[in-house]
Tab-separated table of C-alpha atoms in Angstrom:
chain	number	residue	atom	x	y	z
A	105	MET	CA	21.430	-0.218	-8.085
A	106	THR	CA	23.445	-3.265	-7.037
A	107	ASP	CA	22.449	-6.863	-7.679
A	108	GLU	CA	22.343	-7.313	-3.895
A	109	ALA	CA	19.832	-4.487	-3.540
A	110	THR	CA	17.705	-5.938	-6.320
A	111	GLN	CA	17.545	-9.255	-4.473
A	112	LYS	CA	16.325	-7.514	-1.348
A	113	VAL	CA	13.089	-6.926	-3.253
A	114	LEU	CA	11.543	-9.520	-5.567
A	115	VAL	CA	9.149	-8.374	-8.283
A	116	THR	CA	6.908	-10.659	-10.341
A	117	ARG	CA	4.011	-10.011	-12.693
A	118	GLU	CA	0.781	-11.971	-12.615
A	119	GLY	CA	-1.329	-10.532	-15.390
A	120	ALA	CA	-2.309	-6.986	-14.457
A	121	VAL	CA	-1.004	-7.452	-10.901
A	122	LEU	CA	2.554	-6.725	-9.745
A	123	VAL	CA	3.620	-8.777	-6.722
A	124	VAL	CA	6.389	-7.066	-4.746
A	125	THR	CA	8.125	-9.017	-1.965
A	126	ILE	CA	10.467	-7.529	0.614
A	127	ASN	CA	13.121	-10.247	0.645
A	128	ARG	CA	15.067	-9.913	3.885
A	129	PRO	CA	13.546	-12.678	6.006
A	130	GLU	CA	16.703	-12.996	8.101
A	131	SER	CA	16.003	-9.503	9.494
A	132	ARG	CA	12.192	-9.774	9.502
A	133	ASN	CA	12.232	-7.749	6.273
A	134	ALA	CA	13.581	-4.621	7.962
A	135	ILE	CA	14.157	-1.726	5.580
A	136	ASP	CA	17.636	-0.385	4.874
A	137	ARG	CA	18.414	2.250	2.248
A	138	GLU	CA	19.017	-0.220	-0.581
A	139	THR	CA	15.674	-1.855	0.124
A	140	SER	CA	13.963	1.550	0.035
A	141	LEU	CA	15.571	2.245	-3.335
A	142	ALA	CA	14.493	-1.124	-4.725
A	143	LEU	CA	10.922	-0.669	-3.477
A	144	ALA	CA	10.784	2.820	-5.003
A	145	GLU	CA	11.851	1.307	-8.304
A	146	ALA	CA	9.075	-1.290	-8.060
A	147	MET	CA	6.473	1.418	-7.345
A	148	ASP	CA	7.707	3.387	-10.362
A	149	GLN	CA	7.326	0.258	-12.493
A	150	LEU	CA	3.746	-0.122	-11.269
A	151	ASP	CA	2.775	3.441	-12.128
A	152	SER	CA	4.599	3.647	-15.462
A	153	ASP	CA	3.257	0.449	-17.044
A	154	PRO	CA	-0.277	0.862	-18.458
A	155	ALA	CA	-0.694	-2.939	-18.490
A	156	LEU	CA	-0.496	-3.019	-14.676
A	157	SER	CA	-3.606	-2.217	-12.659
A	158	LEU	CA	-2.405	-2.642	-9.082
A	159	ALA	CA	0.212	-4.272	-6.868
A	160	ILE	CA	0.473	-6.491	-3.819
A	161	LEU	CA	3.217	-5.787	-1.284
A	162	THR	CA	4.258	-8.629	1.006
A	163	GLY	CA	7.230	-9.930	2.971
A	164	ALA	CA	9.283	-13.081	2.528
A	165	GLY	CA	9.242	-15.679	5.291
A	166	ASP	CA	7.163	-15.386	8.445
A	167	HIS	CA	6.784	-11.601	8.681
A	168	PHE	CA	5.632	-8.607	6.664
A	169	CYS	CA	8.142	-6.042	7.910
A	170	ALA	CA	9.661	-5.122	11.277
A	171	GLY	CA	10.261	-1.525	10.173
A	172	MET	CA	13.438	0.434	9.704
A	173	ASP	CA	16.668	-1.545	9.946
A	174	LEU	CA	17.985	-0.218	13.268
A	175	LYS	CA	21.480	-1.556	12.597
A	176	ALA	CA	21.567	0.487	9.395
A	177	PHE	CA	20.218	3.501	11.295
A	178	VAL	CA	22.880	3.223	13.995
A	179	ALA	CA	25.528	2.842	11.277
A	180	GLY	CA	24.477	6.219	9.880
A	181	GLU	CA	22.269	5.212	6.986
A	182	ARG	CA	19.356	7.498	6.141
A	183	VAL	CA	16.836	4.869	5.205
A	184	GLU	CA	14.106	7.259	4.032
A	185	LEU	CA	14.318	8.632	0.499
A	186	PRO	CA	13.902	12.399	-0.032
A	187	GLY	CA	10.350	13.169	-1.130
A	188	ARG	CA	9.342	9.500	-0.919
A	189	GLY	CA	9.939	8.418	2.664
A	190	LEU	CA	10.530	4.972	4.142
A	191	ALA	CA	10.484	2.132	1.603
A	192	GLY	CA	10.264	4.767	-1.127
A	193	MET	CA	6.499	5.017	-0.592
A	194	THR	CA	5.308	6.162	2.858
A	195	GLN	CA	5.453	9.826	1.883
A	196	SER	CA	4.509	9.351	-1.782
A	197	PRO	CA	2.573	6.123	-2.362
A	198	PRO	CA	2.006	4.954	-5.933
A	199	ALA	CA	-0.912	6.357	-7.908
A	200	LYS	CA	-2.284	2.881	-8.542
A	201	PRO	CA	-3.900	0.737	-5.831
A	202	LEU	CA	-1.655	-1.225	-3.494
A	203	ILE	CA	-2.625	-4.149	-1.260
A	204	ALA	CA	-0.554	-5.141	1.770
A	205	ALA	CA	-0.500	-8.905	2.398
A	206	VAL	CA	0.568	-9.254	6.021
A	207	GLU	CA	1.858	-12.322	7.842
A	208	GLY	CA	3.483	-12.069	11.265
A	209	TYR	CA	4.784	-8.678	12.345
A	210	ALA	CA	3.943	-5.346	10.730
A	211	LEU	CA	5.650	-3.183	13.330
A	212	ALA	CA	6.953	0.387	13.476
A	213	GLY	CA	7.864	1.370	9.923
A	214	GLY	CA	6.431	-1.950	8.763
A	215	PHE	CA	3.017	-0.909	10.062
A	216	GLU	CA	3.494	2.498	8.458
A	217	ILE	CA	4.231	0.822	5.127
A	218	ALA	CA	1.035	-1.224	5.458
A	219	LEU	CA	-0.889	1.967	6.289
A	220	ALA	CA	0.498	3.586	3.133
A	221	CYS	CA	-1.179	0.790	1.173
A	222	ASP	CA	-4.825	1.170	0.176
A	223	LEU	CA	-6.046	-2.220	1.385
A	224	ILE	CA	-4.740	-4.653	3.992
A	225	VAL	CA	-5.128	-8.431	3.931
A	226	ALA	CA	-3.787	-10.069	7.081
A	227	SER	CA	-3.304	-13.504	8.508
A	228	GLU	CA	-5.135	-14.355	11.719
A	229	THR	CA	-1.734	-14.478	13.440
A	230	ALA	CA	-0.548	-11.078	12.165
A	231	GLN	CA	0.288	-8.329	14.650
A	232	PHE	CA	0.512	-4.580	14.107
A	233	GLY	CA	2.068	-1.866	16.242
A	234	LEU	CA	3.847	1.477	16.534
A	235	PRO	CA	6.468	0.878	19.254
A	236	GLU	CA	8.650	3.887	18.328
A	237	ALA	CA	8.085	5.703	21.644
A	238	LYS	CA	9.705	2.736	23.416
A	239	ARG	CA	12.870	3.439	21.425
A	240	GLY	CA	12.960	7.203	21.872
A	241	LEU	CA	11.481	7.819	18.414
A	242	ILE	CA	8.097	8.655	16.908
A	243	ALA	CA	6.206	7.021	14.055
A	244	GLY	CA	7.325	9.684	11.600
A	245	SER	CA	6.726	7.720	8.404
A	246	GLY	CA	2.986	8.345	8.350
A	247	GLY	CA	1.766	6.184	11.212
A	248	LEU	CA	0.650	9.074	13.412
A	249	VAL	CA	-1.144	10.657	10.462
A	250	ARG	CA	-2.736	7.645	8.770
A	251	LEU	CA	-3.740	5.484	11.736
A	252	PRO	CA	-6.283	8.050	13.073
A	253	GLU	CA	-7.820	8.056	9.585
A	254	ARG	CA	-8.325	4.283	9.720
A	255	VAL	CA	-9.420	3.688	13.328
A	256	PRO	CA	-11.045	5.853	16.039
A	257	ARG	CA	-8.758	8.638	17.217
A	258	GLN	CA	-8.607	7.412	20.816
A	259	ILE	CA	-7.539	3.944	19.674
A	260	ALA	CA	-4.828	5.434	17.454
A	261	MET	CA	-3.674	7.586	20.385
A	262	GLU	CA	-3.495	4.578	22.706
A	263	CYS	CA	-1.480	2.602	20.169
A	264	ALA	CA	0.959	5.476	19.664
A	265	LEU	CA	1.431	6.171	23.383
A	266	THR	CA	1.658	2.595	24.648
A	267	GLY	CA	3.427	1.035	21.679
A	268	ARG	CA	1.415	-2.118	22.230
A	269	MET	CA	0.807	-4.721	19.558
A	270	ILE	CA	-2.593	-4.973	17.901
A	271	PRO	CA	-3.626	-8.567	17.113
A	272	ALA	CA	-5.214	-9.149	13.711
A	273	ALA	CA	-8.629	-9.895	15.219
A	274	GLU	CA	-8.653	-6.511	16.974
A	275	ALA	CA	-7.422	-4.750	13.846
A	276	GLU	CA	-10.281	-6.323	11.908
A	277	ARG	CA	-12.738	-5.189	14.573
A	278	TRP	CA	-11.601	-1.582	14.128
A	279	GLY	CA	-11.972	-1.858	10.340
A	280	LEU	CA	-8.241	-1.684	9.674
A	281	ILE	CA	-8.177	-4.970	7.739
A	282	ASN	CA	-10.134	-5.671	4.554
A	283	ARG	CA	-9.767	-9.443	4.565
A	284	LEU	CA	-8.624	-11.828	7.303
A	285	SER	CA	-6.990	-15.055	6.131
A	286	ALA	CA	-5.870	-18.329	7.628
A	287	PRO	CA	-2.224	-18.375	8.779
A	288	GLY	CA	0.057	-18.545	5.762
A	289	ALA	CA	-2.711	-17.579	3.333
A	290	ALA	CA	-2.490	-13.774	3.343
A	291	LEU	CA	-0.795	-13.579	-0.055
A	292	ASP	CA	-3.242	-15.982	-1.711
A	293	THR	CA	-6.163	-14.038	-0.223
A	294	ALA	CA	-4.634	-10.775	-1.442
A	295	LYS	CA	-4.243	-12.260	-4.922
A	296	SER	CA	-7.920	-13.193	-4.936
A	297	LEU	CA	-8.859	-9.636	-3.961
A	298	ALA	CA	-6.444	-8.247	-6.566
A	299	ALA	CA	-8.013	-10.418	-9.291
A	300	GLU	CA	-11.421	-8.967	-8.431
A	301	ILE	CA	-10.048	-5.417	-8.643
A	302	ALA	CA	-8.052	-6.068	-11.836
A	303	LYS	CA	-11.246	-6.812	-13.777
A	304	ASN	CA	-11.900	-3.075	-13.736
A	305	ALA	CA	-10.402	-0.271	-15.821
A	306	PRO	CA	-6.889	0.775	-14.666
A	307	MET	CA	-7.546	4.509	-15.100
A	308	SER	CA	-10.801	4.204	-13.165
A	309	LEU	CA	-8.983	2.429	-10.345
A	310	ALA	CA	-6.252	5.066	-10.078
A	311	ALA	CA	-8.779	7.914	-10.280
A	312	SER	CA	-11.029	6.341	-7.651
A	313	LYS	CA	-8.035	5.857	-5.353
A	314	GLU	CA	-7.011	9.496	-5.813
A	315	ILE	CA	-10.453	10.811	-4.882
A	316	VAL	CA	-11.005	8.498	-1.900
A	317	ALA	CA	-7.499	9.226	-0.573
A	318	GLN	CA	-7.548	12.987	-1.073
A	319	ALA	CA	-11.144	14.245	-0.902
A	320	GLY	CA	-11.126	14.464	2.902
A	321	ARG	CA	-8.374	17.095	2.655
A	322	TRP	CA	-10.063	19.199	-0.035
A	323	SER	CA	-11.951	22.321	0.966
A	324	GLU	CA	-15.710	22.349	0.466
A	325	ASP	CA	-15.355	24.923	-2.321
A	326	SER	CA	-12.780	22.892	-4.226
A	327	LEU	CA	-14.229	19.410	-3.713
A	328	TRP	CA	-16.506	19.214	-6.748
A	329	PRO	CA	-14.203	21.076	-9.168
A	330	ARG	CA	-11.290	18.818	-8.227
A	331	GLN	CA	-13.358	15.666	-8.503
A	332	ASN	CA	-14.787	16.787	-11.851
A	333	GLU	CA	-11.311	17.485	-13.201
A	334	ILE	CA	-10.383	13.873	-12.475
A	335	LEU	CA	-13.718	12.654	-13.831
A	336	GLU	CA	-13.179	14.462	-17.142
A	337	ARG	CA	-9.842	12.720	-17.622
A	338	VAL	CA	-11.513	9.351	-17.152
A	339	ILE	CA	-14.495	10.178	-19.393
A	340	ALA	CA	-12.124	11.214	-22.185
A	341	SER	CA	-10.149	7.960	-22.022
A	342	ARG	CA	-10.235	5.100	-24.510
A	343	ASP	CA	-11.133	2.743	-21.691
A	344	ALA	CA	-14.324	4.702	-20.947
A	345	ARG	CA	-15.440	4.183	-24.544
A	346	GLU	CA	-14.353	0.552	-24.394
A	347	GLY	CA	-16.362	-0.034	-21.215
A	348	ALA	CA	-19.529	1.355	-22.779
A	349	THR	CA	-18.958	-0.518	-26.049
A	350	ALA	CA	-18.277	-3.808	-24.283
A	351	PHE	CA	-21.441	-3.407	-22.215
A	352	ALA	CA	-23.515	-2.770	-25.359
A	353	GLU	CA	-21.926	-5.731	-27.144
A	354	LYS	CA	-22.343	-7.985	-24.090
A	355	ARG	CA	-18.666	-8.943	-23.924
A	356	PRO	CA	-15.849	-8.486	-21.386
A	357	PRO	CA	-13.992	-5.193	-21.842
A	358	VAL	CA	-10.385	-5.161	-23.012
A	359	TRP	CA	-8.647	-2.425	-21.064
A	360	LYS	CA	-5.664	-0.490	-22.431
A	361	GLY	CA	-4.972	1.717	-19.418
A	362	ARG	CA	-5.429	4.892	-21.424
């Protein structure tokens, strides 16, 4: 990966939280192929490091992400990564929890990236939308699949067919947003939420995410066996013993992520 590509995505650690920033403010953080590769690398770092519990994904400047870089698309770039999708995550999100901190626009692929995250914190001035039909495209990076899971089907259908923008207040009303912040404070609000989450055991967080995200697609016959398989992994972990021991000793647990 080139130095230029690395600079398109900034990655910092704050304790157990990885803060990942799409750093292309001059193009409203639109995603080209190098940015997808850099974001995929950041997601791999999140999942491979047992000291990390979750990540926050945000955008530099005034906007979260305006979607796929159309100039790159017209120039022949394939922005999506095989098996991983746009931004290296819309098709295969990380195993660990991911919070989107949204200021300004989260449009087209940018909205789809936010929908691939587990939680959304948004500024009061944020706007969401799937305008692909206006450009002769469809929201093929998960928007048409995930939005109906987050809001009523008829609202998702209207958004997909009209391409209209959804103001943050409306998105909160439909339950799409977890926390609404003052303008400019989405990242700080996301960090506060992340700190609350990071107090808990990393394996428990990843396992809980897996069940919440996948259980709706499991058959009735397989639901309990699949959940119990995940549960057994958690019960057998060092952190499960540490949690019980810390509770008995009336002290904060020290998680190892294993």
